[in-house]
XYZ file of C-alpha atoms in Angstrom:
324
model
C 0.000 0.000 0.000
C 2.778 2.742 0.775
C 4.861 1.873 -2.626
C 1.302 2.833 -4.317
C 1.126 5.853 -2.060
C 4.411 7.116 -3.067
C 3.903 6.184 -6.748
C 0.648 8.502 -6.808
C 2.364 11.374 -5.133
C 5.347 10.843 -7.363
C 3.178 10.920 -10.571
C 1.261 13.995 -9.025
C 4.711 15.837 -8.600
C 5.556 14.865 -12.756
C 2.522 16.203 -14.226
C 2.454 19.523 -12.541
C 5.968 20.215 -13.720
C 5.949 23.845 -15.132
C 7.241 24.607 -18.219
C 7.486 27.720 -20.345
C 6.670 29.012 -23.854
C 8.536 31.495 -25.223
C 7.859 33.723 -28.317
C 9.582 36.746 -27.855
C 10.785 36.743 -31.798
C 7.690 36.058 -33.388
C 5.971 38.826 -30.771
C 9.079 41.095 -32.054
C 7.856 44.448 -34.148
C 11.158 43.953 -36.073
C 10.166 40.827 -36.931
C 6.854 41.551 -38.420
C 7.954 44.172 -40.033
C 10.130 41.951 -41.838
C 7.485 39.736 -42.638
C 5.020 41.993 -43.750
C 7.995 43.507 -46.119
C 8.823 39.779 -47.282
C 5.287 39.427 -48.639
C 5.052 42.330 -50.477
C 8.504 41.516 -52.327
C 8.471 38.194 -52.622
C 4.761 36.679 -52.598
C 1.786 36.461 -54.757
C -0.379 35.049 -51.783
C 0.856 33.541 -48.450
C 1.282 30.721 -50.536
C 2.570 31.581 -54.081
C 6.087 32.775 -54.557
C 6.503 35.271 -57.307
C 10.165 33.951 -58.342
C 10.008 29.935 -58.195
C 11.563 28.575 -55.424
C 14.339 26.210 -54.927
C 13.842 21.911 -55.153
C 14.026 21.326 -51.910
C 11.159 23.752 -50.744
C 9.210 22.805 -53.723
C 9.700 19.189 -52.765
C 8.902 19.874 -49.349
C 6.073 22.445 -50.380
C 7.120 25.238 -48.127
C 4.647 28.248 -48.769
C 6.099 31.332 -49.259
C 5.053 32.818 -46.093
C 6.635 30.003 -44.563
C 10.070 30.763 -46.613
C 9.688 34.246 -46.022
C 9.010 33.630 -41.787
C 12.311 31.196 -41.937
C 14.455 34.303 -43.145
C 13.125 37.113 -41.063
C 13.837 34.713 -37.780
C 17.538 35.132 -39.115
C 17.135 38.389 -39.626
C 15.566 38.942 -35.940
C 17.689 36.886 -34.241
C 20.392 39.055 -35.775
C 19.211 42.119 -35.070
C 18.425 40.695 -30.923
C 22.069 39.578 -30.734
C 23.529 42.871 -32.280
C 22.255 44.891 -29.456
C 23.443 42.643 -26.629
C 19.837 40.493 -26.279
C 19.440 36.996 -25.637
C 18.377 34.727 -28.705
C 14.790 34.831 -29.067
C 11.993 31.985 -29.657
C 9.630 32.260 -32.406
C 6.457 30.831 -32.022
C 7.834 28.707 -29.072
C 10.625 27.131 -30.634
C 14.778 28.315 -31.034
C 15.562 29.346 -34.703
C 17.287 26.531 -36.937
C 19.329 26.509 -39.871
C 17.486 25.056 -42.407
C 19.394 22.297 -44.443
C 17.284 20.922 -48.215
C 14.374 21.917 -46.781
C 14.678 20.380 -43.455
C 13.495 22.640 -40.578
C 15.534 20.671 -37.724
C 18.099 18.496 -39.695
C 19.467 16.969 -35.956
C 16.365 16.049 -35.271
C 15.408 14.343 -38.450
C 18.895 12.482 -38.830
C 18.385 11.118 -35.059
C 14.948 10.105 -35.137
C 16.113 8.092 -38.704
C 18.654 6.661 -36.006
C 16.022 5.662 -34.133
C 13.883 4.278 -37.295
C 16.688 1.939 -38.198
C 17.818 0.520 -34.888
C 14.065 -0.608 -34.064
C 13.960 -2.296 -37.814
C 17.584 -4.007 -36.845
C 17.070 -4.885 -33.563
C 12.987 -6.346 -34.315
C 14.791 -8.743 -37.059
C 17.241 -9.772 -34.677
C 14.338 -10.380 -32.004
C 12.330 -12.187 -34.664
C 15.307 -14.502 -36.007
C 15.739 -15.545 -32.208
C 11.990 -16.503 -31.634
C 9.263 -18.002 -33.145
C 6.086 -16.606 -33.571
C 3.955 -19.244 -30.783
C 6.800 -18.047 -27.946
C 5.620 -16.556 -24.968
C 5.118 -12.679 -25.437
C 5.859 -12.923 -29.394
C 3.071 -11.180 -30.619
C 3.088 -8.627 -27.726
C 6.527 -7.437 -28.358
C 5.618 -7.382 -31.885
C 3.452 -4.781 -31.552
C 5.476 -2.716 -29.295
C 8.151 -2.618 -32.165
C 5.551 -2.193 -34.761
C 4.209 1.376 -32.793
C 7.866 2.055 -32.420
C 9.221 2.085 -35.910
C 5.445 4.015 -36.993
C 6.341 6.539 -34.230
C 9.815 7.020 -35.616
C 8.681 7.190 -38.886
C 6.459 10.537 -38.440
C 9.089 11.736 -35.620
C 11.269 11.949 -38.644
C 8.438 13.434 -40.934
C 7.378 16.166 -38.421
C 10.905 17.555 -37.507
C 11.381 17.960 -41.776
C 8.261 19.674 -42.285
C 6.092 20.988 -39.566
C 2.939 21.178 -40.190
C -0.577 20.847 -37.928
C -0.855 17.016 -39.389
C 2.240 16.188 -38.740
C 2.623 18.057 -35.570
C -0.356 15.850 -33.990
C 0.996 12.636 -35.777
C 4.137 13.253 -34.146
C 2.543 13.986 -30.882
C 0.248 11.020 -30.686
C 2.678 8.705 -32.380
C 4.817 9.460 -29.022
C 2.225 9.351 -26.878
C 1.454 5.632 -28.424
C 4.962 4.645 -27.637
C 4.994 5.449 -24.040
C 1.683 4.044 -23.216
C 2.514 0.861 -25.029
C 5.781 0.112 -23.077
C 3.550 0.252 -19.981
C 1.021 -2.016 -21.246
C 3.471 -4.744 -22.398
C 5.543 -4.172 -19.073
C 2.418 -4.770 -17.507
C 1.380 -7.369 -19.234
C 4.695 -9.160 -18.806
C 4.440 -9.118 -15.256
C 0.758 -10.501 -14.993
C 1.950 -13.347 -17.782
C -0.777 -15.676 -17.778
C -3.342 -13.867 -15.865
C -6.559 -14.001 -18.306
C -8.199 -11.477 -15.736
C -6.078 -9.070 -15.346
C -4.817 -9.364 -19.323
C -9.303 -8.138 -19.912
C -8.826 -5.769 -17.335
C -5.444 -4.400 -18.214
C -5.968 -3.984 -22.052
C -9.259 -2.082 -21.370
C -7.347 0.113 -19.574
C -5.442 0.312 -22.348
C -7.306 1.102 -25.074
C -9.541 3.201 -22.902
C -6.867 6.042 -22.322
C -5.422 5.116 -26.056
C -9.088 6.321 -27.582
C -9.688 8.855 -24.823
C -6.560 11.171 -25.317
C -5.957 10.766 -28.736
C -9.604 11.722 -29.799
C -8.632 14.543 -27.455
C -5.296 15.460 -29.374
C -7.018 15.345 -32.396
C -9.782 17.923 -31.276
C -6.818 20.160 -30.162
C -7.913 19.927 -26.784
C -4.381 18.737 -26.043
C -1.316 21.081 -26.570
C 2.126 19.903 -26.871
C 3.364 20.799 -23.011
C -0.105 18.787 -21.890
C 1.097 16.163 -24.251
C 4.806 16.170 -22.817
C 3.322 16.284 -19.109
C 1.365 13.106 -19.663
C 3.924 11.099 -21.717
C 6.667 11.727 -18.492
C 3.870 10.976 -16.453
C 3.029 7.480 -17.896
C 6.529 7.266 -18.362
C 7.659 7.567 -14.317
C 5.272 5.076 -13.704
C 5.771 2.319 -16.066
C 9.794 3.178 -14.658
C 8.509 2.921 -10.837
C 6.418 -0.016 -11.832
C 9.250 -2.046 -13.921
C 12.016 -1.318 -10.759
C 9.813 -2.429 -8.435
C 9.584 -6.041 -10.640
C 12.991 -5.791 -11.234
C 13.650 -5.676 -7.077
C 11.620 -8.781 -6.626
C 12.962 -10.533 -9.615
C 16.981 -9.436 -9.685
C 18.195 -12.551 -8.003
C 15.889 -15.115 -10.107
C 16.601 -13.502 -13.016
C 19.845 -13.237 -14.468
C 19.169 -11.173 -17.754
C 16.613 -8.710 -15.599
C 19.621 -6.196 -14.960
C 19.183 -5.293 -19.190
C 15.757 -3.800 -18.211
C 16.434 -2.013 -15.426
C 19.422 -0.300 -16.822
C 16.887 0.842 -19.970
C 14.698 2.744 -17.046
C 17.522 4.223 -15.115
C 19.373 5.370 -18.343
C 15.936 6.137 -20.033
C 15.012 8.588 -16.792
C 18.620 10.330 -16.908
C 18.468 10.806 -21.145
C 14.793 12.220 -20.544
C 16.000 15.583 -18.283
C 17.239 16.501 -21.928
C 13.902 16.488 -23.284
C 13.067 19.108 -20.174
C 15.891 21.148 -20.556
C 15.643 23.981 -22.884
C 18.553 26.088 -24.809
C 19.622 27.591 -27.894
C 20.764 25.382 -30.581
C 24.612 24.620 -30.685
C 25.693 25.608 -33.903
C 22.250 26.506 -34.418
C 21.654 22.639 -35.484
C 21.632 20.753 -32.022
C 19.129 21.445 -29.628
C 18.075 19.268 -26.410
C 15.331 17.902 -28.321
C 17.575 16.558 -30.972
C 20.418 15.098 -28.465
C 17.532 13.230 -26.366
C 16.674 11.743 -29.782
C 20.644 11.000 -30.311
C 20.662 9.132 -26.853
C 17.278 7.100 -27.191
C 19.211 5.229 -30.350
C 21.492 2.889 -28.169
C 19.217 2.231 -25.539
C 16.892 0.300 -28.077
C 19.582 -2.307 -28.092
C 19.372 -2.445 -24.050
C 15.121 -2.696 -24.362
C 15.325 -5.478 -27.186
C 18.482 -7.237 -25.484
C 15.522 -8.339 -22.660
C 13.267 -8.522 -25.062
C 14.802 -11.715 -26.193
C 16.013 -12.791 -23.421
C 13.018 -13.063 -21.517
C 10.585 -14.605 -24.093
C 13.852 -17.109 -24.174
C 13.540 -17.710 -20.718
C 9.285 -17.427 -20.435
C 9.475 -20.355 -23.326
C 11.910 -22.417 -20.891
C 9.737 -21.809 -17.676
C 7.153 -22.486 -19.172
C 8.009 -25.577 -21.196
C 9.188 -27.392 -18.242
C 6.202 -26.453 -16.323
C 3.795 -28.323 -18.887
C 5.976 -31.005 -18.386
C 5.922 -31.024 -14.604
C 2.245 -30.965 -14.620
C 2.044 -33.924 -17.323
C 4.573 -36.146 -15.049
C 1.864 -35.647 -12.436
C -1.086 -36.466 -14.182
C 0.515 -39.572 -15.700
């Protein structure tokens, strides 16, 4: 009863974390000067560029408002820096150098990272096992949601749009929640009950806050609140089976490094400065350092199915030696 008492309080303490938006540059008159002074140069409509554009932002159909916001931020953050200000935010996010098109080329190349070492890694798992081992088709899924939610992770930080702003946020969300089911699920192997009960759960808060995303009931610090949230508790949850299990298990250790490391990589996500190089943010290192912990997650992944189809196996055969 206490370790739930201190899980609830320690959720409680996640979700109200605050966190800040700034848009100082986008607020800036300088800056919409600029931007009003783009258009009338450069633009037919907001959307329609008078002189055609370059392949990549044709390819990547950036508007020309959109092309003509990218270069007053540059010109902005110039003009802040000049006169001894701090490096603005526009429209809550640090300026970027653009590279083909891409509007955070860190972000895209590590969340590609991330893309390929869930394909590698799920053909490794699925060369080990066979599909009627315990917790197959589980983990299966898991890596299935992962390499979608890399996949528009990549797609958002290219281009973003509203679409793939909320693809990218719900694609996360997905992620997150899934770990804790199949943790969950893991730990109540066999349990037909709790397996009902569990995966209503499940799908409950899968249909509730997504339908909420998608009404845009959710912003994106909600959305980040709530993913840490379910996050710290499939961690507290997953330690707490790791205590019990750390002496009977041999391979458990692979899992409860991914949490510890997985909690330390995650204060990048919450920490918040100016690009290095105006290419590498926090956002885009936390992607960098998800990459090799993949290998930690899947590492147990097959190890413990290994070991569940062992157990398992010789506890069928117990139970036959009885009855005969």
């Amino acid at each position: 009863m206490s370790e739930l008492k201190w899980i609830f309080i320690l959720i409680l303490q996640t979700i109200f974390i605050a966190s800040t938006v700034g848009s100082t540059g986008d607020r800036s008159q300088f800056y919409n000067l600029c931007l009003a002074k783009c258009r009338d140069s450069n633009c037919e409509s907001d959307e329609d560029f008078k002189v055609q554009p370059s392949i990549p932002l044709r390819v990547l159909m950036w508007s020309c408002k959109e092309d003509c916001s990218y270069g007053c931020i540059w010109e902005t953050v110039n003009y802040f820096t000049s006169h001894g200000l701090n490096v603005p935010q526009f429209h809550g996010k640090w300026p970027f150098i653009r590279l083909f098109g891409c509007q955070e080329p860190a972000s895209v190349i590590f969340s590609i990272l991330n893309f390929y070492a869930h394909i590698t890694m799920y053909w490794k798992f699925k060369r080990k096992l066979r599909s009627n081992d315990p917790m197959f088709y589980i983990w299966s899924y898991f890596s299935m949601i992962c390499i979608h939610g890399w996949f528009w992770s990549a797609v958002f930080h290219t281009r973003d749009t509203p679409f793939t702003e909320v693809m990218d946020y719900s694609c996360a969300f997905i992620m997150v929640l899934t770990l804790l089911y199949c943790m969950l699920l893991r730990i109540t192997y066999k349990n037909n009950k709790i397996f009902v009960v569990i995966t209503c759960g499940y799908l409950s808060i899968l249909y509730t806050h997504l339908s909420h995303l998608w009404s845009g009931y959710i912003n994106y610090d909600y959305n980040m609140k709530f993913n840490i949230a379910i996050g710290f508790l499939t961690f507290i949850i997953t330690m707490i089976w790791w205590h019990r299990n750390h002496k009977k298990l041999s391979y458990i250790h692979l899992i409860g490094w991914f949490n510890i490391l997985t909690v330390l990589v995650t204060i990048l996500e919450v920490a918040d400065f100016a690009p290095i190089f105006w290419i590498f943010d926090a956002h885009s290192l936390w992607h960098a350092s998800t990459a090799p912990l993949t290998i930690l997650l899947y590492r147990f992944m097959m190890a413990d199915c290994a070991y569940m189809k062992t157990y398992y196996s010789k506890l069928t055969l117990d139970i036959d030696h009885h009855i005969r």
